[in-house]
Amino acid sequence: MANRLDRRFAELRSNNEGALIPLSPGDKAPFATSMEIIDMFAEIGSDAVEIAVPTRFPWMEGKAMQTHQLEALEQGVSPADSFKLMEVARAKYPDLPLATINFMGPVLTYGQANYVSGCKRASMDAVDIPDYPFVSRDDPLYFGSELRNNNIHFVIDVTTNLAVAPEGTREYKLLCGLIQHSGGFLFMIAQAGGVSGTKDSLPVDTLKPAVERVKMLEGKFHINTPIIVVCGISTPEQVHNSIRLVGADGVMLGSAISKRLQAGESLEHIQPFAKSLKDATKV
Amino acid sequence: MKFTQDSIYLKVKPELDMEFGKFGGMYVPDPFSPVLEDLAKKAIEIVQTTEFIENRKKVLNVLDISIPEITKVGDIKDAEVYKIQSPVFPLILSGYLALANILDRTPSFAASDENKLDMFVRSAEFLGLKVYVALDKRLSQKTALVEKLVKAGHTVDSKKCVELFDDPILYAFQYFISNINNALYVPVDANSGPYPFPSLTVEFTTGFKKVLEDIAAKQFDNKLSALLACAYPGTSAVAAYRFCDDCDTRLISVEPAFEFDRNDCYCGIFTKVVKVGEEERILCPELVYSWETGEVDRVFADDFTTALAAMEIKGKVLVVEGC
């Protein structure tokens, strides 16, 4: 069976449409809050949903996402709870591409084999573990290969700095390796240090040459991995510009929705905003 | 006696390729690896220069740190007990601050102990460095302390540990990674961080190994029956045990009883977390590894005296005070 993400991106490309990939925090069974959020994301037409597994050292997360992580840990949410949530979401949305985000430490704490089998049980489409050195250390624990052998994409991250590395440098070699190993989609990260959080303006001047360079190299290697911008996007205009001005294939966002949830806004109130973000991928 | 050039000179080329695992190295995303490799390459060159040694000596002098001396405690059962204060904290601190000064980077420090914070700030200021400090919840509430640091031109984070995770190490590391070309993480209390930090931390403690080797030879005629050190976080213990790589001395870590002991991820490293009283404590991964391999005995007691009283040790015993 083809990976749902691959199918979804093929459809999006034929419709000249970008992807919206929002992030859902997790809670404990019966997942009252998180399933409501995932339902909302599905209703507005999200192209994939990322489900976060809480960690106690979220060093690439900004304030909004850390707040979610902290709340989840205080509620006692464990990786086992998060995998159960993924299974529940999968049962309800058999065709919706699902990805999960976590860090390598908790993967090892939970057990790499348990982690992979949890992803298999929920029929996840991609795993985003940003701190696993899949390319620079040549898949040291065979984690990436194991996931891919199970039809689960391992998400590759590229920063805007790395994307414009001059030819002949070590950075360029790494960039080429990352592109060649990419699958599902590839994250283009614009923040310093990769730390998440909403931004007032989209750094088009930084993102555009980075995306163009990666697309050029993808062409060179006969690869067509969609590029998803991650840079604190929080408005429909930023979504639109990421796709139409920057040339990305979609956007991923977490803090924009999380900040509203944490400010006490109801999902009914947030839904039109979330819908406007998805609509901006079509214009 | 002051630390001499010989006692802080790193004769051994640091092994800057420690992996995630027993030494505590954490993984970082692929795009960060070239920058960290560059930092490692520069650090290897710098730690062997005269300029680096002079910078370290300046820090040790301003902190008035001398080579620790042995004092006799007395006899406990059949053991003749001596003690020595661990100099590991100032040794590591002086290493990172000297490196930050030469690299012209902002040292990034996690503070949960006011005395250690004072040592860090005084040393950095002596070298003319402005610093980033993440304060834990308790220190964040000390308004005068925060104001003093800000007034001195330092960058102080006194909100995150109050509003989010009460974990200054998280924010000190995050500051470093967000300013990866201009900042330098200073992992003093936990041997944590990505390549090359665990290796650098280990190297900076080698002065203590040399002191112990000297003491063992001169004062104990190399006949030391046991070496006891505190387990939390274990940086001093590991530094002390290293001098015994080829000797028959029994190595013992001492820790109070704990509520739970779990494998966990902390500071991005895979290690053990124990809960003692109300506090969760993080163990140095290398110490955990040495328990698992049987190189070090794990003993539970509230203090060294109680530990020794409960054990059958004959001969000379050295207790390393300070964690």
PDB file of N, CA and C in Angstrom, chain B residues 59-140:
ATOM      1  N   VAL B  59      41.301  31.930  36.182  1.00  0.00           N
ATOM      2  CA  VAL B  59      40.012  31.623  36.809  1.00  0.00           C
ATOM      3  C   VAL B  59      40.231  30.916  38.140  1.00  0.00           C
ATOM      4  N   LEU B  60      41.119  29.945  38.163  1.00  0.00           N
ATOM      5  CA  LEU B  60      41.378  29.211  39.407  1.00  0.00           C
ATOM      6  C   LEU B  60      41.948  30.137  40.474  1.00  0.00           C
ATOM      7  N   ASN B  61      42.742  31.115  40.035  1.00  0.00           N
ATOM      8  CA  ASN B  61      43.301  32.081  40.987  1.00  0.00           C
ATOM      9  C   ASN B  61      42.237  33.012  41.543  1.00  0.00           C
ATOM     10  N   VAL B  62      41.361  33.505  40.651  1.00  0.00           N
ATOM     11  CA  VAL B  62      40.341  34.445  41.128  1.00  0.00           C
ATOM     12  C   VAL B  62      39.363  33.740  42.072  1.00  0.00           C
ATOM     13  N   LEU B  63      39.191  32.442  41.864  1.00  0.00           N
ATOM     14  CA  LEU B  63      38.318  31.679  42.773  1.00  0.00           C
ATOM     15  C   LEU B  63      39.086  31.188  43.998  1.00  0.00           C
ATOM     16  N   ASP B  64      40.388  31.465  43.981  1.00  0.00           N
ATOM     17  CA  ASP B  64      41.264  31.037  45.075  1.00  0.00           C
ATOM     18  C   ASP B  64      41.201  29.522  45.265  1.00  0.00           C
ATOM     19  N   ILE B  65      41.256  28.814  44.164  1.00  0.00           N
ATOM     20  CA  ILE B  65      41.207  27.348  44.209  1.00  0.00           C
ATOM     21  C   ILE B  65      42.632  26.807  44.221  1.00  0.00           C
ATOM     22  N   SER B  66      42.927  26.032  45.206  1.00  0.00           N
ATOM     23  CA  SER B  66      44.238  25.410  45.304  1.00  0.00           C
ATOM     24  C   SER B  66      44.089  23.909  45.094  1.00  0.00           C
ATOM     25  N   ILE B  67      45.207  23.247  44.924  1.00  0.00           N
ATOM     26  CA  ILE B  67      45.170  21.789  44.852  1.00  0.00           C
ATOM     27  C   ILE B  67      44.649  21.279  46.191  1.00  0.00           C
ATOM     28  N   PRO B  68      43.620  20.471  46.174  1.00  0.00           N
ATOM     29  CA  PRO B  68      43.030  20.038  47.447  1.00  0.00           C
ATOM     30  C   PRO B  68      43.992  19.184  48.272  1.00  0.00           C
ATOM     31  N   GLU B  69      43.859  19.345  49.577  1.00  0.00           N
ATOM     32  CA  GLU B  69      44.752  18.588  50.460  1.00  0.00           C
ATOM     33  C   GLU B  69      43.997  17.465  51.155  1.00  0.00           C
ATOM     34  N   ILE B  70      44.759  16.466  51.540  1.00  0.00           N
ATOM     35  CA  ILE B  70      44.190  15.318  52.237  1.00  0.00           C
ATOM     36  C   ILE B  70      44.180  15.599  53.739  1.00  0.00           C
ATOM     37  N   THR B  71      43.079  15.281  54.373  1.00  0.00           N
ATOM     38  CA  THR B  71      43.089  15.346  55.836  1.00  0.00           C
ATOM     39  C   THR B  71      42.611  14.005  56.390  1.00  0.00           C
ATOM     40  N   LYS B  72      43.143  13.658  57.540  1.00  0.00           N
ATOM     41  CA  LYS B  72      42.732  12.379  58.128  1.00  0.00           C
ATOM     42  C   LYS B  72      41.472  12.583  58.966  1.00  0.00           C
ATOM     43  N   VAL B  73      40.485  11.747  58.735  1.00  0.00           N
ATOM     44  CA  VAL B  73      39.228  11.840  59.462  1.00  0.00           C
ATOM     45  C   VAL B  73      39.304  11.023  60.746  1.00  0.00           C
ATOM     46  N   GLY B  74      39.902   9.843  60.657  1.00  0.00           N
ATOM     47  CA  GLY B  74      39.994   8.948  61.804  1.00  0.00           C
ATOM     48  C   GLY B  74      39.767   7.517  61.356  1.00  0.00           C
ATOM     49  N   ASP B  75      39.540   6.645  62.312  1.00  0.00           N
ATOM     50  CA  ASP B  75      39.319   5.250  61.963  1.00  0.00           C
ATOM     51  C   ASP B  75      37.837   4.905  62.085  1.00  0.00           C
ATOM     52  N   ILE B  76      37.352   4.193  61.121  1.00  0.00           N
ATOM     53  CA  ILE B  76      35.985   3.660  61.196  1.00  0.00           C
ATOM     54  C   ILE B  76      36.117   2.153  60.994  1.00  0.00           C
ATOM     55  N   LYS B  77      35.814   1.400  62.038  1.00  0.00           N
ATOM     56  CA  LYS B  77      36.068  -0.054  62.047  1.00  0.00           C
ATOM     57  C   LYS B  77      37.527  -0.302  61.655  1.00  0.00           C
ATOM     58  N   ASP B  78      37.758  -1.087  60.620  1.00  0.00           N
ATOM     59  CA  ASP B  78      39.150  -1.382  60.250  1.00  0.00           C
ATOM     60  C   ASP B  78      39.700  -0.423  59.190  1.00  0.00           C
ATOM     61  N   ALA B  79      38.924   0.593  58.904  1.00  0.00           N
ATOM     62  CA  ALA B  79      39.365   1.516  57.849  1.00  0.00           C
ATOM     63  C   ALA B  79      40.011   2.770  58.428  1.00  0.00           C
ATOM     64  N   GLU B  80      41.110   3.172  57.812  1.00  0.00           N
ATOM     65  CA  GLU B  80      41.792   4.417  58.192  1.00  0.00           C
ATOM     66  C   GLU B  80      41.343   5.452  57.166  1.00  0.00           C
ATOM     67  N   VAL B  81      40.497   6.394  57.609  1.00  0.00           N
ATOM     68  CA  VAL B  81      39.763   7.219  56.640  1.00  0.00           C
ATOM     69  C   VAL B  81      40.384   8.611  56.460  1.00  0.00           C
ATOM     70  N   TYR B  82      40.549   8.969  55.203  1.00  0.00           N
ATOM     71  CA  TYR B  82      41.044  10.294  54.825  1.00  0.00           C
ATOM     72  C   TYR B  82      39.995  10.949  53.929  1.00  0.00           C
ATOM     73  N   LYS B  83      40.059  12.273  53.854  1.00  0.00           N
ATOM     74  CA  LYS B  83      39.104  12.930  52.950  1.00  0.00           C
ATOM     75  C   LYS B  83      39.802  14.000  52.117  1.00  0.00           C
ATOM     76  N   ILE B  84      39.172  14.296  50.987  1.00  0.00           N
ATOM     77  CA  ILE B  84      39.682  15.340  50.090  1.00  0.00           C
ATOM     78  C   ILE B  84      38.476  16.026  49.461  1.00  0.00           C
ATOM     79  N   GLN B  85      38.562  17.333  49.275  1.00  0.00           N
ATOM     80  CA  GLN B  85      37.464  18.084  48.653  1.00  0.00           C
ATOM     81  C   GLN B  85      37.620  18.013  47.133  1.00  0.00           C
ATOM     82  N   SER B  86      36.548  17.697  46.451  1.00  0.00           N
ATOM     83  CA  SER B  86      36.622  17.613  44.988  1.00  0.00           C
ATOM     84  C   SER B  86      36.791  19.004  44.368  1.00  0.00           C
ATOM     85  N   PRO B  87      37.757  19.168  43.479  1.00  0.00           N
ATOM     86  CA  PRO B  87      37.919  20.447  42.778  1.00  0.00           C
ATOM     87  C   PRO B  87      37.286  20.415  41.384  1.00  0.00           C
ATOM     88  N   VAL B  88      36.406  19.448  41.165  1.00  0.00           N
ATOM     89  CA  VAL B  88      35.901  19.232  39.807  1.00  0.00           C
ATOM     90  C   VAL B  88      35.115  20.434  39.267  1.00  0.00           C
ATOM     91  N   PHE B  89      34.278  21.028  40.116  1.00  0.00           N
ATOM     92  CA  PHE B  89      33.485  22.164  39.626  1.00  0.00           C
ATOM     93  C   PHE B  89      34.387  23.287  39.102  1.00  0.00           C
ATOM     94  N   PRO B  90      35.342  23.802  39.901  1.00  0.00           N
ATOM     95  CA  PRO B  90      36.191  24.870  39.350  1.00  0.00           C
ATOM     96  C   PRO B  90      37.052  24.430  38.166  1.00  0.00           C
ATOM     97  N   LEU B  91      37.433  23.158  38.163  1.00  0.00           N
ATOM     98  CA  LEU B  91      38.240  22.689  37.016  1.00  0.00           C
ATOM     99  C   LEU B  91      37.428  22.750  35.720  1.00  0.00           C
ATOM    100  N   ILE B  92      36.185  22.274  35.789  1.00  0.00           N
ATOM    101  CA  ILE B  92      35.341  22.296  34.582  1.00  0.00           C
ATOM    102  C   ILE B  92      35.013  23.741  34.202  1.00  0.00           C
ATOM    103  N   LEU B  93      34.653  24.507  35.231  1.00  0.00           N
ATOM    104  CA  LEU B  93      34.292  25.913  34.994  1.00  0.00           C
ATOM    105  C   LEU B  93      35.435  26.658  34.309  1.00  0.00           C
ATOM    106  N   SER B  94      36.634  26.485  34.853  1.00  0.00           N
ATOM    107  CA  SER B  94      37.789  27.207  34.291  1.00  0.00           C
ATOM    108  C   SER B  94      38.045  26.769  32.851  1.00  0.00           C
ATOM    109  N   GLY B  95      37.808  25.501  32.559  1.00  0.00           N
ATOM    110  CA  GLY B  95      38.013  25.006  31.192  1.00  0.00           C
ATOM    111  C   GLY B  95      37.060  25.665  30.211  1.00  0.00           C
ATOM    112  N   TYR B  96      35.783  25.648  30.562  1.00  0.00           N
ATOM    113  CA  TYR B  96      34.795  26.219  29.634  1.00  0.00           C
ATOM    114  C   TYR B  96      34.933  27.735  29.518  1.00  0.00           C
ATOM    115  N   LEU B  97      35.219  28.402  30.627  1.00  0.00           N
ATOM    116  CA  LEU B  97      35.334  29.862  30.537  1.00  0.00           C
ATOM    117  C   LEU B  97      36.576  30.274  29.742  1.00  0.00           C
ATOM    118  N   ALA B  98      37.647  29.526  29.914  1.00  0.00           N
ATOM    119  CA  ALA B  98      38.851  29.819  29.124  1.00  0.00           C
ATOM    120  C   ALA B  98      38.564  29.623  27.644  1.00  0.00           C
ATOM    121  N   LEU B  99      37.833  28.565  27.350  1.00  0.00           N
ATOM    122  CA  LEU B  99      37.471  28.283  25.953  1.00  0.00           C
ATOM    123  C   LEU B  99      36.568  29.395  25.402  1.00  0.00           C
ATOM    124  N   ALA B 100      35.571  29.790  26.201  1.00  0.00           N
ATOM    125  CA  ALA B 100      34.648  30.845  25.763  1.00  0.00           C
ATOM    126  C   ALA B 100      35.400  32.148  25.504  1.00  0.00           C
ATOM    127  N   ASN B 101      36.364  32.437  26.358  1.00  0.00           N
ATOM    128  CA  ASN B 101      37.117  33.686  26.222  1.00  0.00           C
ATOM    129  C   ASN B 101      37.931  33.692  24.926  1.00  0.00           C
ATOM    130  N   ILE B 102      38.588  32.589  24.660  1.00  0.00           N
ATOM    131  CA  ILE B 102      39.431  32.535  23.456  1.00  0.00           C
ATOM    132  C   ILE B 102      38.571  32.495  22.190  1.00  0.00           C
ATOM    133  N   LEU B 103      37.444  31.804  22.271  1.00  0.00           N
ATOM    134  CA  LEU B 103      36.548  31.726  21.102  1.00  0.00           C
ATOM    135  C   LEU B 103      35.660  32.959  20.969  1.00  0.00           C
ATOM    136  N   ASP B 104      35.720  33.849  21.961  1.00  0.00           N
ATOM    137  CA  ASP B 104      34.874  35.040  22.001  1.00  0.00           C
ATOM    138  C   ASP B 104      33.392  34.659  21.911  1.00  0.00           C
ATOM    139  N   ARG B 105      32.992  33.747  22.775  1.00  0.00           N
ATOM    140  CA  ARG B 105      31.600  33.294  22.831  1.00  0.00           C
ATOM    141  C   ARG B 105      30.982  33.621  24.196  1.00  0.00           C
ATOM    142  N   THR B 106      29.671  33.708  24.229  1.00  0.00           N
ATOM    143  CA  THR B 106      28.960  33.985  25.477  1.00  0.00           C
ATOM    144  C   THR B 106      28.731  32.672  26.223  1.00  0.00           C
ATOM    145  N   PRO B 107      29.289  32.532  27.424  1.00  0.00           N
ATOM    146  CA  PRO B 107      29.045  31.292  28.179  1.00  0.00           C
ATOM    147  C   PRO B 107      27.580  31.206  28.616  1.00  0.00           C
ATOM    148  N   SER B 108      27.009  30.030  28.468  1.00  0.00           N
ATOM    149  CA  SER B 108      25.598  29.820  28.780  1.00  0.00           C
ATOM    150  C   SER B 108      25.509  28.826  29.941  1.00  0.00           C
ATOM    151  N   PHE B 109      24.961  29.300  31.066  1.00  0.00           N
ATOM    152  CA  PHE B 109      25.084  28.561  32.324  1.00  0.00           C
ATOM    153  C   PHE B 109      23.721  28.326  32.959  1.00  0.00           C
ATOM    154  N   ALA B 110      23.523  27.138  33.501  1.00  0.00           N
ATOM    155  CA  ALA B 110      22.288  26.798  34.214  1.00  0.00           C
ATOM    156  C   ALA B 110      22.552  26.919  35.709  1.00  0.00           C
ATOM    157  N   ALA B 111      21.768  27.761  36.394  1.00  0.00           N
ATOM    158  CA  ALA B 111      22.038  28.003  37.814  1.00  0.00           C
ATOM    159  C   ALA B 111      20.913  27.510  38.707  1.00  0.00           C
ATOM    160  N   SER B 112      21.282  26.645  39.642  1.00  0.00           N
ATOM    161  CA  SER B 112      20.327  26.251  40.672  1.00  0.00           C
ATOM    162  C   SER B 112      21.002  26.296  42.039  1.00  0.00           C
ATOM    163  N   ASP B 113      22.225  26.772  42.062  1.00  0.00           N
ATOM    164  CA  ASP B 113      22.981  26.893  43.307  1.00  0.00           C
ATOM    165  C   ASP B 113      23.635  28.270  43.304  1.00  0.00           C
ATOM    166  N   GLU B 114      23.334  29.059  44.327  1.00  0.00           N
ATOM    167  CA  GLU B 114      23.791  30.450  44.336  1.00  0.00           C
ATOM    168  C   GLU B 114      25.312  30.562  44.437  1.00  0.00           C
ATOM    169  N   ASN B 115      25.925  29.659  45.192  1.00  0.00           N
ATOM    170  CA  ASN B 115      27.390  29.726  45.321  1.00  0.00           C
ATOM    171  C   ASN B 115      28.072  29.434  44.000  1.00  0.00           C
ATOM    172  N   LYS B 116      27.563  28.423  43.307  1.00  0.00           N
ATOM    173  CA  LYS B 116      28.161  28.084  42.012  1.00  0.00           C
ATOM    174  C   LYS B 116      27.912  29.198  41.000  1.00  0.00           C
ATOM    175  N   LEU B 117      26.743  29.800  41.068  1.00  0.00           N
ATOM    176  CA  LEU B 117      26.442  30.923  40.168  1.00  0.00           C
ATOM    177  C   LEU B 117      27.418  32.064  40.424  1.00  0.00           C
ATOM    178  N   ASP B 118      27.664  32.331  41.705  1.00  0.00           N
ATOM    179  CA  ASP B 118      28.594  33.402  42.072  1.00  0.00           C
ATOM    180  C   ASP B 118      29.996  33.102  41.518  1.00  0.00           C
ATOM    181  N   MET B 119      30.417  31.859  41.652  1.00  0.00           N
ATOM    182  CA  MET B 119      31.745  31.483  41.124  1.00  0.00           C
ATOM    183  C   MET B 119      31.799  31.663  39.615  1.00  0.00           C
ATOM    184  N   PHE B 120      30.721  31.266  38.963  1.00  0.00           N
ATOM    185  CA  PHE B 120      30.664  31.382  37.502  1.00  0.00           C
ATOM    186  C   PHE B 120      30.733  32.852  37.070  1.00  0.00           C
ATOM    187  N   VAL B 121      29.900  33.682  37.695  1.00  0.00           N
ATOM    188  CA  VAL B 121      29.828  35.089  37.282  1.00  0.00           C
ATOM    189  C   VAL B 121      31.129  35.824  37.612  1.00  0.00           C
ATOM    190  N   ARG B 122      31.657  35.572  38.802  1.00  0.00           N
ATOM    191  CA  ARG B 122      32.919  36.239  39.176  1.00  0.00           C
ATOM    192  C   ARG B 122      34.032  35.886  38.200  1.00  0.00           C
ATOM    193  N   SER B 123      34.114  34.608  37.854  1.00  0.00           N
ATOM    194  CA  SER B 123      35.177  34.163  36.941  1.00  0.00           C
ATOM    195  C   SER B 123      34.998  34.770  35.562  1.00  0.00           C
ATOM    196  N   ALA B 124      33.744  34.746  35.082  1.00  0.00           N
ATOM    197  CA  ALA B 124      33.480  35.284  33.739  1.00  0.00           C
ATOM    198  C   ALA B 124      33.797  36.774  33.710  1.00  0.00           C
ATOM    199  N   GLU B 125      33.374  37.475  34.744  1.00  0.00           N
ATOM    200  CA  GLU B 125      33.628  38.928  34.781  1.00  0.00           C
ATOM    201  C   GLU B 125      35.119  39.211  34.836  1.00  0.00           C
ATOM    202  N   PHE B 126      35.856  38.378  35.542  1.00  0.00           N
ATOM    203  CA  PHE B 126      37.309  38.571  35.614  1.00  0.00           C
ATOM    204  C   PHE B 126      37.932  38.459  34.215  1.00  0.00           C
ATOM    205  N   LEU B 127      37.357  37.570  33.402  1.00  0.00           N
ATOM    206  CA  LEU B 127      37.870  37.419  32.036  1.00  0.00           C
ATOM    207  C   LEU B 127      37.237  38.428  31.076  1.00  0.00           C
ATOM    208  N   GLY B 128      36.344  39.270  31.614  1.00  0.00           N
ATOM    209  CA  GLY B 128      35.702  40.290  30.774  1.00  0.00           C
ATOM    210  C   GLY B 128      34.569  39.747  29.919  1.00  0.00           C
ATOM    211  N   LEU B 129      33.985  38.623  30.339  1.00  0.00           N
ATOM    212  CA  LEU B 129      32.913  38.010  29.551  1.00  0.00           C
ATOM    213  C   LEU B 129      31.533  38.402  30.070  1.00  0.00           C
ATOM    214  N   LYS B 130      30.625  38.662  29.136  1.00  0.00           N
ATOM    215  CA  LYS B 130      29.211  38.787  29.492  1.00  0.00           C
ATOM    216  C   LYS B 130      28.596  37.397  29.323  1.00  0.00           C
ATOM    217  N   VAL B 131      27.676  37.051  30.209  1.00  0.00           N
ATOM    218  CA  VAL B 131      27.177  35.676  30.210  1.00  0.00           C
ATOM    219  C   VAL B 131      25.664  35.611  30.017  1.00  0.00           C
ATOM    220  N   TYR B 132      25.192  34.411  29.687  1.00  0.00           N
ATOM    221  CA  TYR B 132      23.760  34.100  29.725  1.00  0.00           C
ATOM    222  C   TYR B 132      23.564  33.148  30.903  1.00  0.00           C
ATOM    223  N   VAL B 133      22.582  33.472  31.739  1.00  0.00           N
ATOM    224  CA  VAL B 133      22.295  32.593  32.875  1.00  0.00           C
ATOM    225  C   VAL B 133      20.807  32.248  32.896  1.00  0.00           C
ATOM    226  N   ALA B 134      20.503  30.962  32.951  1.00  0.00           N
ATOM    227  CA  ALA B 134      19.123  30.522  33.182  1.00  0.00           C
ATOM    228  C   ALA B 134      19.021  30.166  34.657  1.00  0.00           C
ATOM    229  N   LEU B 135      18.117  30.840  35.348  1.00  0.00           N
ATOM    230  CA  LEU B 135      17.964  30.610  36.790  1.00  0.00           C
ATOM    231  C   LEU B 135      16.816  29.640  37.053  1.00  0.00           C
ATOM    232  N   ASP B 136      16.997  28.764  38.018  1.00  0.00           N
ATOM    233  CA  ASP B 136      15.879  27.885  38.363  1.00  0.00           C
ATOM    234  C   ASP B 136      14.812  28.703  39.104  1.00  0.00           C
ATOM    235  N   LYS B 137      13.691  28.052  39.371  1.00  0.00           N
ATOM    236  CA  LYS B 137      12.538  28.775  39.937  1.00  0.00           C
ATOM    237  C   LYS B 137      12.899  29.500  41.233  1.00  0.00           C
ATOM    238  N   ARG B 138      13.655  28.803  42.077  1.00  0.00           N
ATOM    239  CA  ARG B 138      13.983  29.380  43.387  1.00  0.00           C
ATOM    240  C   ARG B 138      14.858  30.621  43.233  1.00  0.00           C
ATOM    241  N   LEU B 139      15.896  30.514  42.422  1.00  0.00           N
ATOM    242  CA  LEU B 139      16.792  31.668  42.240  1.00  0.00           C
ATOM    243  C   LEU B 139      16.097  32.792  41.468  1.00  0.00           C
ATOM    244  N   SER B 140      15.158  32.410  40.590  1.00  0.00           N
ATOM    245  CA  SER B 140      14.445  33.434  39.805  1.00  0.00           C
ATOM    246  C   SER B 140      13.674  34.389  40.712  1.00  0.00           C
TER     247      SER B 140
END
